[in-house]
Structure formats: C-alpha cells, structure tokens
Coordinates of C-alpha atoms and ligand atoms in Angstrom, one line a residue:
M1 CA 100.5 49.6 71.6
K2 CA 100.3 52.6 69.4
L3 CA 97.0 54.5 69.5
E4 CA 95.5 57.0 67.1
P5 CA 92.6 59.5 67.8
I6 CA 89.4 59.1 65.8
I7 CA 87.7 62.5 65.7
G8 CA 84.4 63.7 64.2
L9 CA 82.7 67.1 64.4
E10 CA 79.2 68.2 64.8
I11 CA 78.8 71.8 63.9
H12 CA 76.0 74.3 64.2
T13 CA 76.0 77.3 61.9
Q14 CA 73.7 80.2 62.4
L15 CA 72.2 81.0 59.0
K16 CA 72.1 84.7 58.0
T17 CA 68.5 85.2 57.0
K18 CA 66.4 88.2 57.4
S19 CA 63.8 86.6 59.6
K20 CA 63.7 83.6 61.8
M21 CA 63.0 80.0 60.7
F22 CA 59.3 79.7 61.3
C23 CA 58.0 83.2 62.0
A24 CA 58.5 86.8 60.8
C25 CA 60.6 88.0 63.8
S26 CA 63.9 89.5 62.7
N27 CA 67.0 87.3 62.9
T28 CA 69.4 89.6 64.6
P29 CA 69.7 87.8 68.0
D30 CA 72.7 89.8 69.3
N31 CA 72.0 93.3 67.9
T32 CA 68.7 93.9 69.5
K33 CA 67.5 94.5 73.1
P34 CA 66.9 91.2 74.9
N35 CA 63.4 89.7 74.3
S36 CA 62.5 92.4 71.7
A37 CA 62.5 90.1 68.6
V38 CA 59.9 87.7 69.7
C39 CA 56.3 86.6 68.9
P40 CA 53.9 83.8 70.0
I41 CA 55.3 81.4 67.4
C42 CA 59.0 81.6 68.5
L43 CA 57.9 81.8 72.2
G44 CA 56.2 78.4 71.6
H45 CA 52.7 79.5 72.6
P46 CA 50.1 76.7 72.3
G47 CA 48.0 76.9 69.2
T48 CA 50.6 78.7 67.0
L49 CA 51.7 77.2 63.8
P50 CA 55.2 77.4 62.2
S51 CA 55.6 78.3 58.5
L52 CA 58.9 77.7 56.9
N53 CA 61.1 80.6 55.8
E54 CA 62.3 79.7 52.3
Q55 CA 65.5 81.7 52.7
V56 CA 66.6 79.2 55.3
V57 CA 66.3 76.4 52.8
D58 CA 68.1 78.4 50.1
C59 CA 71.0 79.2 52.5
A60 CA 71.3 75.6 53.6
I61 CA 71.2 74.2 50.1
K62 CA 74.0 76.6 49.0
L63 CA 76.1 75.5 51.9
A64 CA 75.3 71.9 51.3
L65 CA 76.3 72.2 47.6
A66 CA 79.5 73.9 48.5
L67 CA 80.3 71.0 50.8
N68 CA 79.6 68.5 48.0
L69 CA 76.5 67.1 49.7
K70 CA 73.7 65.5 47.8
I71 CA 70.4 67.3 48.2
N72 CA 67.5 65.1 49.0
S73 CA 64.4 66.0 47.0
N74 CA 62.3 65.0 50.1
S75 CA 63.2 65.7 53.6
V76 CA 61.1 65.7 56.8
F77 CA 61.0 67.9 59.9
E78 CA 60.8 66.1 63.2
R79 CA 60.3 67.1 66.8
K80 CA 63.3 66.5 69.0
N81 CA 61.8 66.4 72.5
Y82 CA 63.6 67.6 75.6
F83 CA 63.0 70.0 78.4
Y84 CA 65.2 73.0 79.0
P85 CA 64.4 76.5 80.3
D86 CA 65.5 78.0 77.0
L87 CA 63.3 75.8 74.9
P88 CA 59.7 77.1 75.5
S89 CA 57.9 74.5 73.3
G90 CA 59.6 71.6 74.9
Y91 CA 60.9 70.4 71.5
Q92 CA 63.2 71.5 68.8
I93 CA 62.0 71.3 65.1
S94 CA 64.9 69.4 63.5
Q95 CA 65.4 66.8 60.8
F96 CA 66.4 63.2 61.7
E97 CA 65.7 60.3 59.5
Y98 CA 65.3 62.2 56.3
P99 CA 67.7 65.2 56.3
L100 CA 68.0 67.9 53.7
S101 CA 71.3 66.6 52.4
E102 CA 73.8 63.7 52.9
N103 CA 77.1 62.4 51.8
G104 CA 79.5 65.2 51.1
F105 CA 83.1 66.0 51.7
L106 CA 85.6 68.8 52.1
V107 CA 89.3 68.6 51.4
I108 CA 91.7 70.2 53.9
E109 CA 95.4 70.8 53.3
E110 CA 98.1 70.6 55.8
N111 CA 101.7 71.4 54.7
D112 CA 100.7 70.3 51.1
K113 CA 99.2 67.0 52.4
K114 CA 95.5 66.8 51.4
T115 CA 92.9 65.0 53.5
K116 CA 89.4 64.4 52.4
I117 CA 87.0 64.7 55.3
G118 CA 83.6 63.0 54.7
I119 CA 80.4 64.8 55.7
E120 CA 77.6 62.5 56.7
R121 CA 74.8 65.1 56.6
L122 CA 73.7 68.7 56.7
H123 CA 70.2 69.4 58.1
I124 CA 68.3 72.4 59.2
E125 CA 66.7 73.1 62.6
N126 CA 65.8 76.0 64.8
D127 CA 67.9 77.3 67.7
S128 CA 66.9 77.6 71.3
A129 CA 66.8 80.8 73.3
K130 CA 69.9 81.9 75.2
S131 CA 70.4 81.5 79.0
M132 CA 72.6 84.0 80.6
H133 CA 74.0 83.6 84.1
V134 CA 74.2 86.9 85.9
D135 CA 75.1 87.3 89.6
G136 CA 73.9 83.8 90.5
E137 CA 70.7 84.2 88.6
T138 CA 69.7 82.8 85.2
L139 CA 68.1 85.1 82.6
V140 CA 66.7 84.0 79.3
D141 CA 66.8 86.0 76.1
F142 CA 64.3 84.7 73.5
N143 CA 65.7 86.7 70.6
R144 CA 67.7 83.7 69.5
A145 CA 64.7 81.2 69.9
G146 CA 63.6 80.1 66.4
T147 CA 66.6 81.4 64.5
P148 CA 67.8 79.0 61.8
L149 CA 70.7 76.6 62.1
A150 CA 72.4 74.3 59.7
E151 CA 73.8 71.3 61.5
I152 CA 76.8 69.6 59.8
V153 CA 77.9 66.2 60.9
T154 CA 81.3 64.9 59.7
N155 CA 82.5 61.3 59.5
P156 CA 85.2 60.4 62.1
D157 CA 87.9 61.2 59.6
F158 CA 90.1 63.6 61.6
R159 CA 93.3 62.2 63.1
S160 CA 94.7 65.4 64.8
P161 CA 93.5 68.6 66.5
Q162 CA 95.1 70.6 63.7
Q163 CA 93.0 68.9 61.1
A164 CA 89.8 69.7 63.0
K165 CA 90.9 73.3 63.3
L166 CA 91.7 73.6 59.6
F167 CA 88.3 72.1 58.7
L168 CA 86.5 74.7 60.8
Q169 CA 88.5 77.5 59.4
K170 CA 87.8 76.4 55.9
L171 CA 84.1 76.0 56.7
R172 CA 84.0 79.5 58.1
Q173 CA 85.7 80.8 54.9
I174 CA 83.1 79.0 52.7
C175 CA 80.2 80.3 54.8
R176 CA 81.5 83.8 54.3
Y177 CA 82.1 83.4 50.6
L178 CA 78.5 82.2 50.3
N179 CA 77.3 84.9 52.6
V180 CA 75.1 82.3 54.4
S181 CA 76.6 82.8 57.8
D182 CA 79.1 85.0 59.6
A183 CA 80.4 81.8 61.1
D184 CA 82.1 83.7 63.9
M185 CA 82.9 81.2 66.7
E186 CA 83.5 83.8 69.3
K187 CA 80.1 85.3 68.6
G188 CA 78.5 81.8 68.8
N189 CA 77.3 81.7 65.2
L190 CA 79.6 78.7 64.6
R191 CA 79.5 76.2 67.4
C192 CA 81.3 72.9 67.5
D193 CA 81.0 69.7 69.4
V194 CA 83.8 67.2 69.1
N195 CA 83.4 63.4 69.2
I196 CA 86.6 61.6 70.0
S197 CA 87.8 58.1 70.8
M198 CA 91.2 56.3 70.6
R199 CA 92.0 53.0 69.0
P200 CA 95.1 50.9 68.3
I201 CA 96.6 51.7 64.9
G202 CA 95.5 49.1 62.4
D203 CA 92.3 48.4 64.2
T204 CA 89.1 49.2 62.2
K205 CA 86.6 49.1 65.0
L206 CA 85.2 52.2 66.7
Y207 CA 85.3 52.4 70.5
P208 CA 82.8 54.3 72.7
K209 CA 83.4 58.0 72.1
T210 CA 83.4 61.1 74.2
E211 CA 81.5 64.1 73.1
I212 CA 82.9 67.5 74.1
K213 CA 80.4 70.3 74.2
N214 CA 80.7 74.1 74.5
L215 CA 83.6 74.8 72.2
N216 CA 83.5 78.4 71.1
S217 CA 86.9 79.2 69.6
F218 CA 89.3 77.4 67.2
R219 CA 91.8 77.4 70.0
S220 CA 89.5 75.7 72.5
V221 CA 88.7 73.0 69.8
E222 CA 92.4 72.3 69.5
K223 CA 93.1 72.4 73.2
A224 CA 90.1 70.2 74.1
I225 CA 91.1 67.5 71.6
E226 CA 94.7 67.6 72.8
Y227 CA 93.5 67.2 76.4
E228 CA 91.2 64.3 75.5
I229 CA 93.9 62.5 73.5
K230 CA 96.1 62.7 76.5
R231 CA 93.4 61.7 79.0
Q232 CA 92.1 58.7 77.0
T233 CA 95.6 57.5 76.1
E234 CA 96.4 57.3 79.8
L235 CA 93.2 55.3 80.4
W236 CA 94.1 52.9 77.6
E237 CA 97.6 52.4 79.0
K238 CA 96.1 51.6 82.4
D239 CA 93.8 49.1 80.7
E240 CA 90.8 51.3 81.7
R241 CA 89.6 52.5 78.3
P242 CA 86.2 54.1 78.1
K243 CA 83.4 51.5 78.0
I244 CA 80.4 53.8 77.5
Q245 CA 79.7 56.9 75.6
T246 CA 79.9 60.1 77.7
T247 CA 79.5 63.8 77.3
R248 CA 82.1 66.1 78.7
G249 CA 82.3 69.9 79.0
Y250 CA 85.4 71.9 78.2
I251 CA 86.6 74.2 80.9
D252 CA 88.5 77.0 79.1
A253 CA 90.2 78.5 82.1
K254 CA 91.8 75.1 83.1
Q255 CA 92.1 73.7 79.6
I256 CA 90.6 70.4 80.7
T257 CA 87.3 68.5 80.1
E258 CA 84.9 67.4 82.8
L259 CA 82.3 64.6 82.8
Q260 CA 78.8 66.0 82.4
R261 CA 76.6 63.0 81.7
E262 CA 76.4 59.6 80.2
K263 CA 75.1 60.3 76.7
E264 CA 71.4 60.0 75.9
E265 CA 70.7 57.8 72.9
S266 CA 68.8 59.4 70.0
N267 CA 65.7 57.4 71.0
D268 CA 65.7 59.3 74.3
Y269 CA 64.5 62.4 72.3
R270 CA 61.4 60.5 71.0
Y271 CA 61.8 62.0 67.6
F272 CA 58.6 62.0 65.5
P273 CA 57.5 63.8 62.4
E274 CA 56.4 67.4 63.0
P275 CA 52.7 67.3 62.4
D276 CA 52.4 71.1 61.6
L277 CA 54.9 71.1 58.7
N278 CA 54.7 69.3 55.3
P279 CA 57.7 67.3 54.1
L280 CA 60.2 69.6 52.5
I281 CA 60.3 69.1 48.7
V282 CA 63.2 70.6 46.8
S283 CA 62.9 70.7 43.0
K284 CA 65.8 70.1 40.6
Q285 CA 65.1 73.6 39.2
K286 CA 65.7 75.1 42.6
I287 CA 69.0 73.3 43.1
Q288 CA 70.1 74.4 39.6
K289 CA 69.1 78.0 40.3
L290 CA 71.0 78.0 43.7
S291 CA 74.1 76.4 42.3
I292 CA 74.4 79.2 39.7
E293 CA 74.4 81.7 42.7
I294 CA 77.4 80.0 44.3
P295 CA 80.5 82.1 43.7
E296 CA 83.9 80.7 42.8
L297 CA 85.1 79.1 46.1
P298 CA 88.5 79.5 47.7
D299 CA 90.2 76.4 46.3
E300 CA 89.3 77.2 42.7
K301 CA 90.1 80.8 43.2
I302 CA 93.6 80.0 44.5
K303 CA 94.3 77.8 41.5
R304 CA 93.1 80.4 39.1
F305 CA 95.1 83.2 40.8
V306 CA 98.3 81.1 40.5
S307 CA 97.9 80.5 36.8
E308 CA 96.2 83.8 35.7
Y309 CA 98.3 86.2 37.7
I310 CA 101.5 84.2 38.1
L311 CA 101.4 84.4 41.9
T312 CA 102.8 81.8 44.3
K313 CA 100.3 79.6 46.0
N314 CA 100.9 81.4 49.3
E315 CA 100.3 84.8 47.7
A316 CA 97.1 83.5 46.1
E317 CA 95.9 82.1 49.5
V318 CA 96.3 85.4 51.2
L319 CA 94.5 87.3 48.4
S320 CA 91.7 84.7 48.5
N321 CA 91.2 84.9 52.2
T322 CA 87.9 86.9 51.6
I323 CA 85.9 87.7 48.5
E324 CA 86.4 91.4 49.3
I325 CA 90.2 91.1 49.2
S326 CA 90.3 89.0 46.0
S327 CA 87.9 91.4 44.3
Y328 CA 89.9 94.4 45.3
F329 CA 93.0 92.8 43.8
E330 CA 91.3 91.7 40.6
N331 CA 89.6 95.1 40.2
T332 CA 93.0 96.8 40.6
V333 CA 94.6 94.6 38.0
S334 CA 91.8 95.3 35.5
E335 CA 92.0 99.1 36.2
F336 CA 95.8 98.9 35.8
K337 CA 95.3 97.3 32.3
T338 CA 93.5 100.5 31.2
L339 CA 96.6 102.6 32.1
I340 CA 99.0 100.7 29.8
S341 CA 99.0 99.0 26.5
E342 CA 97.9 95.4 26.2
K343 CA 101.2 94.5 24.8
E344 CA 103.0 95.9 27.8
Y345 CA 100.7 94.2 30.3
K346 CA 101.4 90.9 28.7
K347 CA 105.1 91.4 28.7
E348 CA 105.3 92.8 32.3
K349 CA 102.4 90.9 33.8
Q350 CA 104.3 89.2 36.6
K351 CA 106.0 92.3 37.6
I352 CA 102.7 94.2 37.7
T353 CA 100.7 91.5 39.7
K354 CA 103.6 91.1 42.1
L355 CA 103.7 94.9 42.7
I356 CA 99.9 95.1 43.2
N357 CA 99.9 92.0 45.5
G358 CA 102.8 93.3 47.4
W359 CA 101.4 96.8 48.1
I360 CA 98.0 95.4 49.0
T361 CA 99.2 92.7 51.4
S362 CA 101.9 94.7 53.1
E363 CA 101.3 98.5 53.2
L364 CA 97.6 98.6 52.5
F365 CA 96.9 95.8 55.0
K366 CA 99.0 97.6 57.6
L367 CA 96.8 100.7 57.3
I368 CA 93.6 98.7 57.2
N369 CA 94.5 96.6 60.3
K370 CA 95.5 99.6 62.2
E371 CA 92.0 101.1 61.8
N372 CA 90.4 97.7 62.2
M373 CA 88.7 98.0 58.9
N374 CA 87.5 95.8 56.1
I375 CA 89.0 96.4 52.7
S376 CA 85.5 97.0 51.3
E377 CA 85.2 100.0 53.6
I378 CA 88.3 102.0 52.5
K379 CA 88.3 105.3 50.6
I380 CA 90.8 104.2 48.0
T381 CA 89.0 103.0 44.8
P382 CA 90.7 100.2 42.9
Y383 CA 91.1 102.7 40.0
D384 CA 93.1 105.1 42.2
F385 CA 95.0 102.2 43.7
A386 CA 95.9 101.1 40.2
K387 CA 97.0 104.6 39.3
F388 CA 99.1 104.7 42.5
I389 CA 100.8 101.4 41.5
S390 CA 101.4 102.7 38.0
F391 CA 103.5 105.6 39.5
I392 CA 105.7 103.1 41.3
Y393 CA 105.8 101.0 38.2
K394 CA 107.0 103.9 36.1
N395 CA 109.4 105.1 38.7
T396 CA 107.5 108.4 39.1
I397 CA 107.8 108.0 42.9
N398 CA 110.2 106.0 45.0
S399 CA 109.0 103.5 47.6
S400 CA 109.5 105.7 50.7
N401 CA 107.4 108.6 49.1
A402 CA 105.0 106.0 47.9
Q403 CA 104.2 105.0 51.5
K404 CA 103.4 108.7 52.2
V405 CA 101.2 108.9 49.2
L406 CA 99.3 105.8 50.2
K407 CA 98.8 107.1 53.7
L408 CA 97.3 110.3 52.3
M409 CA 95.1 108.3 49.9
F410 CA 94.0 106.1 52.7
D411 CA 93.1 109.1 55.0
N412 CA 91.4 111.3 52.5
G413 CA 90.6 109.1 49.5
S414 CA 92.3 111.6 47.2
D415 CA 93.8 111.1 43.8
P416 CA 97.4 109.9 43.9
E417 CA 98.3 112.2 41.0
V418 CA 97.1 115.3 42.9
I419 CA 98.9 114.2 46.1
I420 CA 102.2 113.7 44.2
K421 CA 101.9 117.2 42.6
E422 CA 100.8 119.0 45.7
N423 CA 103.6 117.5 47.9
D424 CA 106.2 117.5 45.2
F425 CA 106.8 113.8 45.7
S426 CA 107.8 112.9 42.2
Q427 CA 111.1 111.1 41.9
I428 CA 114.1 112.7 40.3
N429 CA 115.3 110.4 37.5
D430 CA 117.1 113.1 35.5
E431 CA 120.8 112.0 35.4
S432 CA 122.3 115.4 34.9
V433 CA 120.5 116.7 38.1
L434 CA 121.6 113.6 40.0
K435 CA 125.2 113.9 38.7
Q436 CA 125.4 117.4 40.2
L437 CA 124.0 116.1 43.4
A438 CA 126.6 113.3 43.5
Q439 CA 129.4 115.7 42.9
K440 CA 128.2 117.9 45.7
I441 CA 128.2 115.0 48.1
I442 CA 131.7 114.0 47.1
D443 CA 133.0 117.5 47.5
N444 CA 131.5 117.9 50.9
N445 CA 132.6 114.6 52.4
K446 CA 136.3 114.3 51.5
N447 CA 137.2 112.2 54.5
Q448 CA 134.5 109.6 53.9
V449 CA 135.4 109.5 50.2
E450 CA 139.0 108.6 51.1
E451 CA 137.8 105.9 53.5
Y452 CA 135.4 104.5 50.9
K453 CA 138.2 104.4 48.3
S454 CA 140.5 102.6 50.7
G455 CA 137.9 99.8 51.1
K456 CA 135.2 100.8 53.5
E457 CA 132.5 100.1 50.9
N458 CA 129.5 100.2 53.2
L459 CA 129.9 104.0 53.3
M460 CA 127.9 103.9 50.1
K461 CA 124.8 103.7 52.2
Y462 CA 125.9 106.9 54.0
F463 CA 126.3 108.8 50.7
I464 CA 122.9 107.6 49.4
G465 CA 121.4 108.6 52.7
I466 CA 122.7 112.2 52.2
A467 CA 121.5 112.2 48.7
M468 CA 118.0 111.3 49.8
K469 CA 118.1 113.9 52.5
E470 CA 119.3 116.6 50.2
S471 CA 116.7 115.8 47.6
K472 CA 113.9 115.6 50.1
G473 CA 113.5 111.9 49.4
K474 CA 113.0 112.4 45.7
A475 CA 116.3 111.1 44.2
N476 CA 116.0 107.8 42.5
P477 CA 118.2 105.7 44.8
E478 CA 119.3 103.2 42.2
I479 CA 120.5 105.9 39.7
I480 CA 122.3 107.9 42.3
E481 CA 124.0 104.8 43.6
N482 CA 125.3 104.0 40.1
I483 CA 126.5 107.5 39.5
L484 CA 128.4 107.5 42.9
K485 CA 129.9 104.2 42.2
N486 CA 131.2 105.3 38.8
K487 CA 132.6 108.6 40.2
L488 CA 134.3 106.9 43.1
K489 CA 135.9 104.0 41.0
Ligands
ZN501 ZN1 58.8 85.0 66.3
MN502 MN1 71.5 70.1 66.5

C-alpha cells in the first residue's frame, strides 16, 4: 500500500501595528523591558472594555487580499475560553463562526511545478502573554498580551515538507512586501502548527490527524513533518494507524515529536460572541482603499522584471526578494537612463540591465552581507551606483579597479568619478600606449616569448599579468591581449 501525507498549516502572524489590538499600549513586545507596555485592559482586569484598533483590521485585510481571500462584510469576535497562566482574562478574543475572511489561495512553485494551496480562512485575534522558564521558575511577560495576530488556516493541500516550507517562505515575503508583519519565525512573529495524517494514495477520505505545535523555524517545520511521515507510515504498516486526533510537540534537539494530549474539540473552548465588541463591519470602500495600497507582489514583479529588463527568471527572483532590493535595482536603471541617450539604452538594454544586476547581486551583496546591512541602509545612492556602472559600461575602469571603487563608495559614500580621479583608476585604452607596453614586455621576457611561440600558449596569461602589474591595474586587458597576440604571431 502506497501512502501519501496530507498536510495543512495553521499560522499565526504578529501584525505590525503601533498599538495593541484593544488598548493603547505600544505593540513592541520584544523591544521593551518586560511588563512595561501594559495597562488594565491588556492585563484583563475586571470592568475594563476593549476597543478595536482599526490598524489591526487594515493590516489583516491587506494580507487577506494578497492571499486572494474574500473579505466578509460582517464578522464577529468571540471569546475562546481556556485557562493558562499567560492568559489573564481566561479567554482569548478571537473569531470563530464568522471570520474576517475566507476562501483564498496561494500558488507555490517547486522546480517550475506550480501547486495551488487553498486557504480556508484568515481571522484576527489577540495574543497571550509570554511565559519564560528561567532556572526552574516560570516568569510571565505581559508585553505581548493583547498584541494583534492574524491566524491563517490552509486546506490540507500540502503533500511534502518542502511545499510547507515554500508556502511559509512565500507568506513571509508577502507580509514583508505589505509591511504588515516582520514574519520572522525565529523571533516568534510567524508561528506555525502543522496538521498531518497519512492515507493510501487514491483514497479521498481524511484520517485522524496529528497536530504539531511549537514550530519556530522553517527547518523545524520541515524536520517535524519528515519525522511524522516516517512515524505514521510505520504505524500504518503495522496496521496501527492513528484512530484519534492528537497533539504532539516538536523537540528540536532530538528532531522528534512527542505526544502532548488528545486534542480538545472546538466546543471545549465554549466559544460565544464577545459581548463587549460590536460585530466588525467592513465597507466596500474600505476594501477598495486598502487594495489600492497593496504594492506589486513578488509573482507579478518577477514576471515584469523578466519582460521589462530582459532578465532570467532566476535573476528576477533574486532582485524581487525584498522591495528594497527591487527598488534599488529599478532606481539604478532609471538613473542610468539619464546618463545615456534613449536610443542607446534601447539598443544596449540587455547589456546594461545584466551589468547592473550582476554588480548588485555579486559585489554589492558581498559588501552588504559582510556588514550585515540592509540595502536601504547603504551610503551609495542609486544615482552614484548608476554612474559607477556607466564607467564600467564605457570601459573607463576595468573590473578589478571597479571592485576597489565600489568598496570606497560603500565605505564613504563618495562619488565614483572623484574616486577614479583621486586614485588614478581610469583604464588605459589608448592603443599606442598599450603597444609600447606590449613591446617592453616582449623585450624583457625573451625566454618566455620563445616558449610561447613554440606552443606554450597559456603563457599569454603571464604576459597579461605583467602588463596589469606594470600599468598598476589600469591596462585594458582585452586590448593588451590582442596586441600581444598580434605581435607574437
Ligand atoms: Zn494595554
Ligand atoms: Mn489562534
């Protein structure tokens, strides 16, 4: 019997709002001293009333629209009742029967194979406080209590750990494009539970699932699913397949899952409408206004970059990784256009965009990664970067000196033109000067010239090396090579 895994995800995303969901406390749970961003409302004191932060709704609607969900004009907040030390009111304000949005999808792509993952719903709810276990004691930090979450529930459409990981990575990218969440799994602002069961291929029924909690990295999502597939497959093979729904925890250090409890059904939470909040009404105008604010998303951007800048899909993907990178690229291209004629740009477009793409994603990325910076923080303006590229394009500097120029620009933010002048970096393209240099090399290396002539052709590299050294790196290597080849024929 061949089995396949049936996997669904439940994801909590911390929304990036100024204040918490139902009070005015600041929503910076990790950047403030423990228990400093709290008030009677988020501490769940009796007699306090929640009032909904509209920015939470706006962020959630944008995310829902980007995930192709339908926004419900009416949704209802409900209390999800349970006891936990980090939940001071004894209930979470969530949405249950009437969520903010339903019925969406996201397409993921794996080696050019596209899979459409259905999204059942996206609703909003407040987060609990954070328990910390220190030296055998448990401490609670209430800064996180009442911060806003969007909960996304997918359909069980994943068939492999890789697909689940790709979905999460794409979701993270979209959250960042929209600037609605940092979606950093390691920091806990993107948290994921996995639902997984196995079934014989061809079967359409769903079998009791296992829910895996506490996954806080892409790697642990992948590893936990891999482990569960193995564990459940073995059970099926022994004819002991899971008969009831269970919750398991993932133990990162051992890369295994462990039984925590038999799952509570949703009626165990005794959901009922939150009496202190009105139903949430979302107007068509609001949806329209927010949809205009949604930027071009990665998939569209990649397509446009391929056609507009004649890049490969892979190049376009790298440049579209973040909005900051893609803007830097596009701003550089448009600055470059001001440095040459329109006619020349049209004729040499591919050469130019490849050059800009190449220097951003190799040399500039190297410098940025070394300093652990974001491209939006660097000192080089797109205008100066375009000017720098134009010097390479026009052969004013060769690529080894170009690297030195870029480093100086990166360190000091200075004008590449000034750097080239001050350091005398400009390339020697003058043939008569290079001919003299070639002759000098030939005269001074008689033995090597003989060897070259008798067939040891890789000595050409040696001659060019001397030329570069003699000219302090300024000789145009292609021209000098041609001259040498002609002279040594
Ligand atoms: Zn508060
Ligand atoms: Mn939830």
